[in-house]
Amino acid sequence: LDALFPNRGWSKRQIILNAWDIEEPIRAGKSGAECQLDPPDMNLVDQVLNFYNQQAVAGKRLLIHCHEGKSRSTAVALGILYRAMSEGGDTTQDQKILIARKCVEQLKQIRPHAVPNSMIVRLFDERLDAGGALIAAVQNDSDLTLNRYHVEIKRETYIKRNVALGLQHLQTNHL
């Protein structure tokens, strides 16, 4: 976009991160045409937090999205909410738990069908020193648990289809 609109500074206002909506590595395919999909890692979380810090200092808003707006984007939004609400000093574990619960409630108001990606939540929990509070807030919320139940089969089907398409592409173009 910077090439099309040189005076707008798009590269400073957006970040594009790609991550599979999985929580464990997936290895599939036949010998000679194997494919491995890796889950999100700490690099993704660090890039998100660095971008958030830049935008927050400048007083900017954030738009976060993924394919369906249920899993990766809601996990990232939850991490950013926790970061924003926990700024300002040391907090006790009880305070971290309360903050995490408030973040989950706010997330559900913004995105009622949220199903935060567990791996991304765990990574944010670790990076932000939440002491398991983010993980527990997601796992113990009955609405998020019900949402997760409804999308598990759909996610598995989606991943299997994309692995098959990726392998088909590899076989067509690289063998």
Short mmCIF file of N, CA, C and O in Angstrom, two decimals, residues 47-152:
data_model
loop_
_atom_site.label_atom_id
_atom_site.label_comp_id
_atom_site.label_asym_id
_atom_site.label_seq_id
_atom_site.Cartn_x
_atom_site.Cartn_y
_atom_site.Cartn_z
N GLN A 47 5.28 -9.53 18.28
CA GLN A 47 4.96 -8.57 17.22
C GLN A 47 3.66 -7.83 17.53
O GLN A 47 3.58 -6.61 17.32
N VAL A 48 2.66 -8.55 18.02
CA VAL A 48 1.39 -7.91 18.37
C VAL A 48 1.61 -6.88 19.47
O VAL A 48 1.13 -5.74 19.38
N LEU A 49 2.33 -7.25 20.53
CA LEU A 49 2.54 -6.33 21.64
C LEU A 49 3.38 -5.12 21.24
O LEU A 49 3.09 -4.00 21.68
N ASN A 50 4.38 -5.32 20.41
CA ASN A 50 5.18 -4.19 19.92
C ASN A 50 4.31 -3.23 19.12
O ASN A 50 4.38 -2.00 19.28
N PHE A 51 3.47 -3.77 18.24
CA PHE A 51 2.58 -2.93 17.44
C PHE A 51 1.57 -2.22 18.34
O PHE A 51 1.32 -1.02 18.19
N TYR A 52 1.00 -2.95 19.30
CA TYR A 52 0.07 -2.33 20.25
C TYR A 52 0.74 -1.16 20.97
O TYR A 52 0.15 -0.08 21.10
N ASN A 53 1.95 -1.37 21.45
CA ASN A 53 2.66 -0.30 22.17
C ASN A 53 2.84 0.93 21.30
O ASN A 53 2.65 2.06 21.76
N GLN A 54 3.21 0.73 20.04
CA GLN A 54 3.38 1.86 19.11
C GLN A 54 2.06 2.60 18.92
O GLN A 54 2.02 3.84 18.93
N GLN A 55 0.99 1.87 18.72
CA GLN A 55 -0.31 2.48 18.47
C GLN A 55 -0.87 3.15 19.73
O GLN A 55 -1.46 4.22 19.65
N ALA A 56 -0.68 2.52 20.88
CA ALA A 56 -1.19 3.08 22.13
C ALA A 56 -0.51 4.41 22.45
O ALA A 56 -1.17 5.36 22.86
N VAL A 57 0.80 4.47 22.23
CA VAL A 57 1.54 5.70 22.48
C VAL A 57 1.02 6.83 21.58
O VAL A 57 0.90 7.97 22.00
N ALA A 58 0.65 6.47 20.36
CA ALA A 58 0.15 7.46 19.40
C ALA A 58 -1.36 7.72 19.56
O ALA A 58 -1.92 8.52 18.83
N GLY A 59 -2.00 7.02 20.53
CA GLY A 59 -3.43 7.22 20.76
C GLY A 59 -4.31 6.65 19.65
O GLY A 59 -5.41 7.14 19.42
N LYS A 60 -3.84 5.64 18.97
CA LYS A 60 -4.57 5.05 17.84
C LYS A 60 -5.46 3.90 18.29
O LYS A 60 -5.22 3.27 19.31
N ARG A 61 -6.46 3.61 17.48
CA ARG A 61 -7.33 2.46 17.70
C ARG A 61 -6.76 1.25 16.97
O ARG A 61 -5.97 1.40 16.04
N LEU A 62 -7.23 0.07 17.37
CA LEU A 62 -6.79 -1.16 16.71
C LEU A 62 -7.98 -1.88 16.11
O LEU A 62 -9.05 -1.94 16.71
N LEU A 63 -7.76 -2.45 14.94
CA LEU A 63 -8.71 -3.35 14.30
C LEU A 63 -8.01 -4.69 14.20
O LEU A 63 -6.93 -4.79 13.63
N ILE A 64 -8.61 -5.70 14.78
CA ILE A 64 -8.01 -7.03 14.80
C ILE A 64 -8.98 -7.97 14.11
O ILE A 64 -10.16 -7.99 14.45
N HIS A 65 -8.49 -8.73 13.15
CA HIS A 65 -9.39 -9.68 12.51
C HIS A 65 -8.64 -10.91 12.03
O HIS A 65 -7.43 -10.90 11.89
N CYS A 66 -9.40 -11.97 11.83
CA CYS A 66 -8.88 -13.20 11.26
C CYS A 66 -9.95 -13.73 10.30
O CYS A 66 -10.88 -13.00 9.97
N HIS A 67 -9.84 -14.95 9.89
CA HIS A 67 -10.75 -15.49 8.87
C HIS A 67 -12.22 -15.39 9.29
O HIS A 67 -13.05 -14.90 8.54
N GLU A 68 -12.56 -15.88 10.48
CA GLU A 68 -13.95 -15.85 10.93
C GLU A 68 -14.18 -14.92 12.12
O GLU A 68 -15.30 -14.74 12.55
N GLY A 69 -13.12 -14.38 12.68
CA GLY A 69 -13.28 -13.48 13.81
C GLY A 69 -13.69 -14.16 15.10
O GLY A 69 -14.33 -13.55 15.95
N LYS A 70 -13.33 -15.43 15.25
CA LYS A 70 -13.73 -16.17 16.45
C LYS A 70 -12.56 -16.62 17.31
O LYS A 70 -12.66 -16.64 18.51
N SER A 71 -11.47 -17.02 16.71
CA SER A 71 -10.43 -17.72 17.46
C SER A 71 -9.13 -16.91 17.58
O SER A 71 -8.79 -16.45 18.67
N ARG A 72 -8.41 -16.78 16.49
CA ARG A 72 -7.12 -16.08 16.56
C ARG A 72 -7.30 -14.62 16.94
O ARG A 72 -6.62 -14.11 17.84
N SER A 73 -8.22 -13.95 16.28
CA SER A 73 -8.41 -12.52 16.57
C SER A 73 -8.91 -12.29 17.99
O SER A 73 -8.49 -11.33 18.65
N THR A 74 -9.79 -13.16 18.48
CA THR A 74 -10.30 -12.95 19.84
C THR A 74 -9.23 -13.25 20.88
O THR A 74 -9.18 -12.60 21.93
N ALA A 75 -8.35 -14.22 20.59
CA ALA A 75 -7.24 -14.48 21.52
C ALA A 75 -6.28 -13.30 21.56
O ALA A 75 -5.81 -12.90 22.62
N VAL A 76 -5.99 -12.73 20.39
CA VAL A 76 -5.11 -11.55 20.33
C VAL A 76 -5.78 -10.37 21.04
O VAL A 76 -5.14 -9.67 21.83
N ALA A 77 -7.07 -10.18 20.79
CA ALA A 77 -7.79 -9.08 21.46
C ALA A 77 -7.77 -9.27 22.97
O ALA A 77 -7.57 -8.31 23.72
N LEU A 78 -7.96 -10.50 23.43
CA LEU A 78 -7.92 -10.79 24.87
C LEU A 78 -6.55 -10.44 25.44
O LEU A 78 -6.44 -9.82 26.51
N GLY A 79 -5.49 -10.82 24.74
CA GLY A 79 -4.14 -10.49 25.19
C GLY A 79 -3.90 -8.99 25.27
O GLY A 79 -3.31 -8.49 26.23
N ILE A 80 -4.38 -8.27 24.27
CA ILE A 80 -4.22 -6.81 24.26
C ILE A 80 -5.05 -6.17 25.37
O ILE A 80 -4.58 -5.25 26.05
N LEU A 81 -6.27 -6.66 25.57
CA LEU A 81 -7.09 -6.14 26.68
C LEU A 81 -6.39 -6.34 28.01
O LEU A 81 -6.34 -5.43 28.85
N TYR A 82 -5.84 -7.54 28.21
CA TYR A 82 -5.14 -7.81 29.46
C TYR A 82 -3.94 -6.88 29.62
O TYR A 82 -3.71 -6.32 30.69
N ARG A 83 -3.20 -6.70 28.55
CA ARG A 83 -2.04 -5.80 28.59
C ARG A 83 -2.47 -4.40 28.97
O ARG A 83 -1.86 -3.76 29.83
N ALA A 84 -3.53 -3.91 28.35
CA ALA A 84 -4.01 -2.55 28.63
C ALA A 84 -4.54 -2.42 30.05
O ALA A 84 -4.27 -1.42 30.72
N MET A 85 -5.26 -3.42 30.54
CA MET A 85 -5.87 -3.33 31.88
C MET A 85 -4.87 -3.59 33.00
O MET A 85 -5.12 -3.21 34.14
N SER A 86 -3.76 -4.25 32.68
CA SER A 86 -2.80 -4.57 33.74
C SER A 86 -1.62 -3.61 33.77
O SER A 86 -0.69 -3.80 34.55
N GLU A 87 -1.65 -2.57 32.96
CA GLU A 87 -0.56 -1.59 32.96
C GLU A 87 -0.58 -0.81 34.27
O GLU A 87 -1.61 -0.60 34.88
N GLY A 88 0.59 -0.39 34.67
CA GLY A 88 0.64 0.49 35.81
C GLY A 88 1.22 -0.11 37.07
O GLY A 88 0.92 0.36 38.16
N GLY A 89 2.01 -1.13 36.96
CA GLY A 89 2.68 -1.61 38.16
C GLY A 89 2.45 -3.07 38.47
O GLY A 89 1.81 -3.79 37.73
N ASP A 90 3.00 -3.44 39.61
CA ASP A 90 2.89 -4.82 40.06
C ASP A 90 1.47 -5.13 40.49
O ASP A 90 0.78 -4.30 41.07
N THR A 91 1.07 -6.36 40.22
CA THR A 91 -0.25 -6.79 40.64
C THR A 91 -0.11 -8.14 41.34
O THR A 91 0.75 -8.94 41.02
N THR A 92 -0.99 -8.37 42.30
CA THR A 92 -1.01 -9.65 42.98
C THR A 92 -1.69 -10.68 42.08
O THR A 92 -2.36 -10.32 41.10
N GLN A 93 -1.58 -11.94 42.42
CA GLN A 93 -2.24 -12.98 41.63
C GLN A 93 -3.76 -12.82 41.65
O GLN A 93 -4.42 -13.02 40.64
N ASP A 94 -4.31 -12.41 42.80
CA ASP A 94 -5.75 -12.17 42.88
C ASP A 94 -6.18 -11.04 41.94
O ASP A 94 -7.23 -11.12 41.29
N GLN A 95 -5.36 -10.00 41.85
CA GLN A 95 -5.66 -8.89 40.94
C GLN A 95 -5.56 -9.36 39.48
O GLN A 95 -6.39 -8.97 38.65
N LYS A 96 -4.57 -10.19 39.19
CA LYS A 96 -4.43 -10.73 37.83
C LYS A 96 -5.65 -11.54 37.44
O LYS A 96 -6.14 -11.44 36.30
N ILE A 97 -6.18 -12.31 38.37
CA ILE A 97 -7.38 -13.12 38.10
C ILE A 97 -8.57 -12.22 37.83
O ILE A 97 -9.34 -12.44 36.87
N LEU A 98 -8.75 -11.18 38.63
CA LEU A 98 -9.86 -10.25 38.42
C LEU A 98 -9.73 -9.52 37.08
O LEU A 98 -10.72 -9.36 36.36
N ILE A 99 -8.53 -9.10 36.75
CA ILE A 99 -8.29 -8.42 35.47
C ILE A 99 -8.61 -9.36 34.32
O ILE A 99 -9.29 -8.97 33.35
N ALA A 100 -8.14 -10.60 34.41
CA ALA A 100 -8.39 -11.56 33.33
C ALA A 100 -9.89 -11.81 33.16
O ALA A 100 -10.38 -11.89 32.03
N ARG A 101 -10.61 -11.93 34.25
CA ARG A 101 -12.07 -12.14 34.16
C ARG A 101 -12.75 -10.94 33.52
O ARG A 101 -13.68 -11.09 32.72
N LYS A 102 -12.32 -9.73 33.89
CA LYS A 102 -12.88 -8.52 33.28
C LYS A 102 -12.60 -8.49 31.78
O LYS A 102 -13.44 -8.09 30.99
N CYS A 103 -11.42 -8.93 31.41
CA CYS A 103 -11.05 -8.97 29.99
C CYS A 103 -11.94 -9.94 29.22
O CYS A 103 -12.40 -9.63 28.11
N VAL A 104 -12.20 -11.10 29.80
CA VAL A 104 -13.08 -12.08 29.16
C VAL A 104 -14.49 -11.51 29.02
O VAL A 104 -15.12 -11.65 27.97
N GLU A 105 -14.98 -10.86 30.06
CA GLU A 105 -16.33 -10.27 29.98
C GLU A 105 -16.39 -9.19 28.90
O GLU A 105 -17.35 -9.12 28.13
N GLN A 106 -15.36 -8.36 28.81
CA GLN A 106 -15.34 -7.33 27.78
C GLN A 106 -15.24 -7.95 26.39
O GLN A 106 -15.92 -7.52 25.46
N LEU A 107 -14.44 -8.98 26.26
CA LEU A 107 -14.31 -9.68 24.98
C LEU A 107 -15.66 -10.24 24.54
O LEU A 107 -16.05 -10.13 23.38
N LYS A 108 -16.40 -10.84 25.47
CA LYS A 108 -17.71 -11.42 25.14
C LYS A 108 -18.71 -10.35 24.73
O LYS A 108 -19.57 -10.60 23.89
N GLN A 109 -18.58 -9.15 25.28
CA GLN A 109 -19.46 -8.05 24.86
C GLN A 109 -19.14 -7.62 23.43
O GLN A 109 -20.03 -7.34 22.65
N ILE A 110 -17.85 -7.61 23.12
CA ILE A 110 -17.41 -7.21 21.79
C ILE A 110 -17.71 -8.30 20.76
O ILE A 110 -18.15 -8.04 19.65
N ARG A 111 -17.43 -9.55 21.16
CA ARG A 111 -17.53 -10.70 20.24
C ARG A 111 -18.18 -11.87 20.97
O ARG A 111 -17.49 -12.75 21.51
N PRO A 112 -19.53 -11.92 21.01
CA PRO A 112 -20.22 -12.96 21.78
C PRO A 112 -19.89 -14.39 21.36
O PRO A 112 -19.99 -15.30 22.17
N HIS A 113 -19.50 -14.59 20.11
CA HIS A 113 -19.21 -15.94 19.62
C HIS A 113 -17.72 -16.28 19.72
O HIS A 113 -17.23 -17.15 19.02
N ALA A 114 -17.01 -15.60 20.57
CA ALA A 114 -15.56 -15.79 20.70
C ALA A 114 -15.21 -17.21 21.14
O ALA A 114 -15.89 -17.80 21.98
N VAL A 115 -14.14 -17.72 20.54
CA VAL A 115 -13.55 -19.01 20.93
C VAL A 115 -12.04 -18.80 20.88
O VAL A 115 -11.38 -19.24 19.95
N PRO A 116 -11.47 -18.10 21.86
CA PRO A 116 -10.05 -17.75 21.78
C PRO A 116 -9.15 -18.98 21.62
O PRO A 116 -9.31 -19.98 22.31
N ASN A 117 -8.23 -18.88 20.67
CA ASN A 117 -7.26 -19.94 20.42
C ASN A 117 -6.44 -20.16 21.69
O ASN A 117 -5.79 -19.24 22.19
N SER A 118 -6.49 -21.38 22.22
CA SER A 118 -5.85 -21.69 23.50
C SER A 118 -4.34 -21.47 23.47
O SER A 118 -3.76 -21.02 24.46
N MET A 119 -3.71 -21.78 22.35
CA MET A 119 -2.26 -21.60 22.25
C MET A 119 -1.90 -20.12 22.34
O MET A 119 -0.98 -19.73 23.06
N ILE A 120 -2.63 -19.28 21.64
CA ILE A 120 -2.34 -17.84 21.68
C ILE A 120 -2.61 -17.29 23.08
O ILE A 120 -1.84 -16.48 23.59
N VAL A 121 -3.68 -17.75 23.72
CA VAL A 121 -3.97 -17.32 25.09
C VAL A 121 -2.83 -17.71 26.03
O VAL A 121 -2.36 -16.91 26.84
N ARG A 122 -2.34 -18.95 25.89
CA ARG A 122 -1.22 -19.41 26.74
C ARG A 122 0.03 -18.56 26.51
O ARG A 122 0.74 -18.21 27.46
N LEU A 123 0.28 -18.22 25.25
CA LEU A 123 1.46 -17.41 24.94
C LEU A 123 1.35 -16.01 25.55
O LEU A 123 2.31 -15.49 26.12
N PHE A 124 0.18 -15.38 25.42
CA PHE A 124 -0.02 -14.07 26.03
C PHE A 124 0.08 -14.17 27.55
O PHE A 124 0.66 -13.30 28.20
N ASP A 125 -0.49 -15.21 28.13
CA ASP A 125 -0.43 -15.40 29.57
C ASP A 125 1.03 -15.44 30.03
O ASP A 125 1.39 -14.79 31.01
N GLU A 126 1.83 -16.19 29.31
CA GLU A 126 3.25 -16.29 29.66
C GLU A 126 3.99 -14.96 29.47
O GLU A 126 4.69 -14.50 30.37
N ARG A 127 3.82 -14.34 28.31
CA ARG A 127 4.55 -13.11 28.01
C ARG A 127 4.15 -11.97 28.95
O ARG A 127 4.97 -11.15 29.34
N LEU A 128 2.89 -11.91 29.32
CA LEU A 128 2.40 -10.81 30.17
C LEU A 128 2.44 -11.15 31.65
O LEU A 128 1.93 -10.40 32.47
N ASP A 129 3.06 -12.30 31.98
CA ASP A 129 3.23 -12.71 33.37
C ASP A 129 1.89 -12.72 34.12
O ASP A 129 1.78 -12.20 35.22
N ALA A 130 0.89 -13.31 33.48
CA ALA A 130 -0.44 -13.37 34.08
C ALA A 130 -0.58 -14.52 35.07
O ALA A 130 -1.60 -14.64 35.74
N GLY A 131 0.42 -15.36 35.17
CA GLY A 131 0.40 -16.43 36.16
C GLY A 131 -0.74 -17.43 35.99
O GLY A 131 -1.25 -17.95 36.98
N GLY A 132 -1.16 -17.65 34.76
CA GLY A 132 -2.24 -18.60 34.49
C GLY A 132 -3.63 -17.98 34.56
O GLY A 132 -4.63 -18.65 34.29
N ALA A 133 -3.71 -16.70 34.90
CA ALA A 133 -5.01 -16.04 35.06
C ALA A 133 -5.79 -15.96 33.75
O ALA A 133 -7.00 -16.20 33.74
N LEU A 134 -5.12 -15.65 32.65
CA LEU A 134 -5.80 -15.59 31.35
C LEU A 134 -6.30 -16.97 30.94
O LEU A 134 -7.44 -17.12 30.48
N ILE A 135 -5.45 -17.96 31.10
CA ILE A 135 -5.81 -19.33 30.74
C ILE A 135 -7.04 -19.76 31.54
O ILE A 135 -8.02 -20.27 30.99
N ALA A 136 -7.00 -19.56 32.85
CA ALA A 136 -8.10 -19.97 33.72
C ALA A 136 -9.39 -19.21 33.40
O ALA A 136 -10.47 -19.79 33.39
N ALA A 137 -9.28 -17.92 33.12
CA ALA A 137 -10.46 -17.12 32.81
C ALA A 137 -11.17 -17.64 31.57
O ALA A 137 -12.41 -17.71 31.52
N VAL A 138 -10.40 -18.05 30.56
CA VAL A 138 -10.99 -18.61 29.34
C VAL A 138 -11.56 -19.99 29.61
O VAL A 138 -12.70 -20.30 29.23
N GLN A 139 -10.80 -20.83 30.28
CA GLN A 139 -11.24 -22.21 30.52
C GLN A 139 -12.46 -22.29 31.44
O GLN A 139 -13.27 -23.19 31.31
N ASN A 140 -12.57 -21.36 32.37
CA ASN A 140 -13.64 -21.42 33.35
C ASN A 140 -14.89 -20.64 32.96
O ASN A 140 -15.87 -20.63 33.71
N ASP A 141 -14.87 -20.01 31.81
CA ASP A 141 -16.04 -19.24 31.38
C ASP A 141 -17.00 -20.15 30.61
O ASP A 141 -16.63 -20.71 29.57
N SER A 142 -18.20 -20.30 31.09
CA SER A 142 -19.16 -21.25 30.49
C SER A 142 -19.56 -20.85 29.08
O SER A 142 -19.76 -21.71 28.22
N ASP A 143 -19.67 -19.55 28.79
CA ASP A 143 -20.03 -19.11 27.44
C ASP A 143 -18.94 -19.48 26.44
O ASP A 143 -19.24 -19.97 25.34
N LEU A 144 -17.69 -19.24 26.80
CA LEU A 144 -16.59 -19.56 25.89
C LEU A 144 -16.47 -21.07 25.71
O LEU A 144 -16.15 -21.55 24.62
N THR A 145 -16.73 -21.83 26.78
CA THR A 145 -16.69 -23.29 26.68
C THR A 145 -17.76 -23.79 25.72
O THR A 145 -17.50 -24.65 24.87
N LEU A 146 -18.96 -23.25 25.82
CA LEU A 146 -20.04 -23.64 24.92
C LEU A 146 -19.70 -23.25 23.48
O LEU A 146 -19.90 -24.04 22.55
N ASN A 147 -19.17 -22.07 23.27
CA ASN A 147 -18.76 -21.65 21.93
C ASN A 147 -17.73 -22.61 21.36
O ASN A 147 -17.80 -23.00 20.19
N ARG A 148 -16.76 -23.01 22.17
CA ARG A 148 -15.70 -23.91 21.72
C ARG A 148 -16.30 -25.26 21.28
O ARG A 148 -15.91 -25.80 20.27
N TYR A 149 -17.22 -25.75 22.04
CA TYR A 149 -17.86 -27.02 21.70
C TYR A 149 -18.48 -26.97 20.31
O TYR A 149 -18.37 -27.90 19.53
N HIS A 150 -19.11 -25.85 19.98
CA HIS A 150 -19.81 -25.72 18.70
C HIS A 150 -18.86 -25.59 17.50
O HIS A 150 -19.26 -25.90 16.39
N VAL A 151 -17.65 -25.16 17.70
CA VAL A 151 -16.76 -24.95 16.55
C VAL A 151 -15.68 -26.02 16.39
O VAL A 151 -15.00 -26.04 15.37
N GLU A 152 -15.51 -26.89 17.35
CA GLU A 152 -14.44 -27.88 17.26
C GLU A 152 -14.51 -28.73 16.00
O GLU A 152 -13.52 -28.90 15.30
#
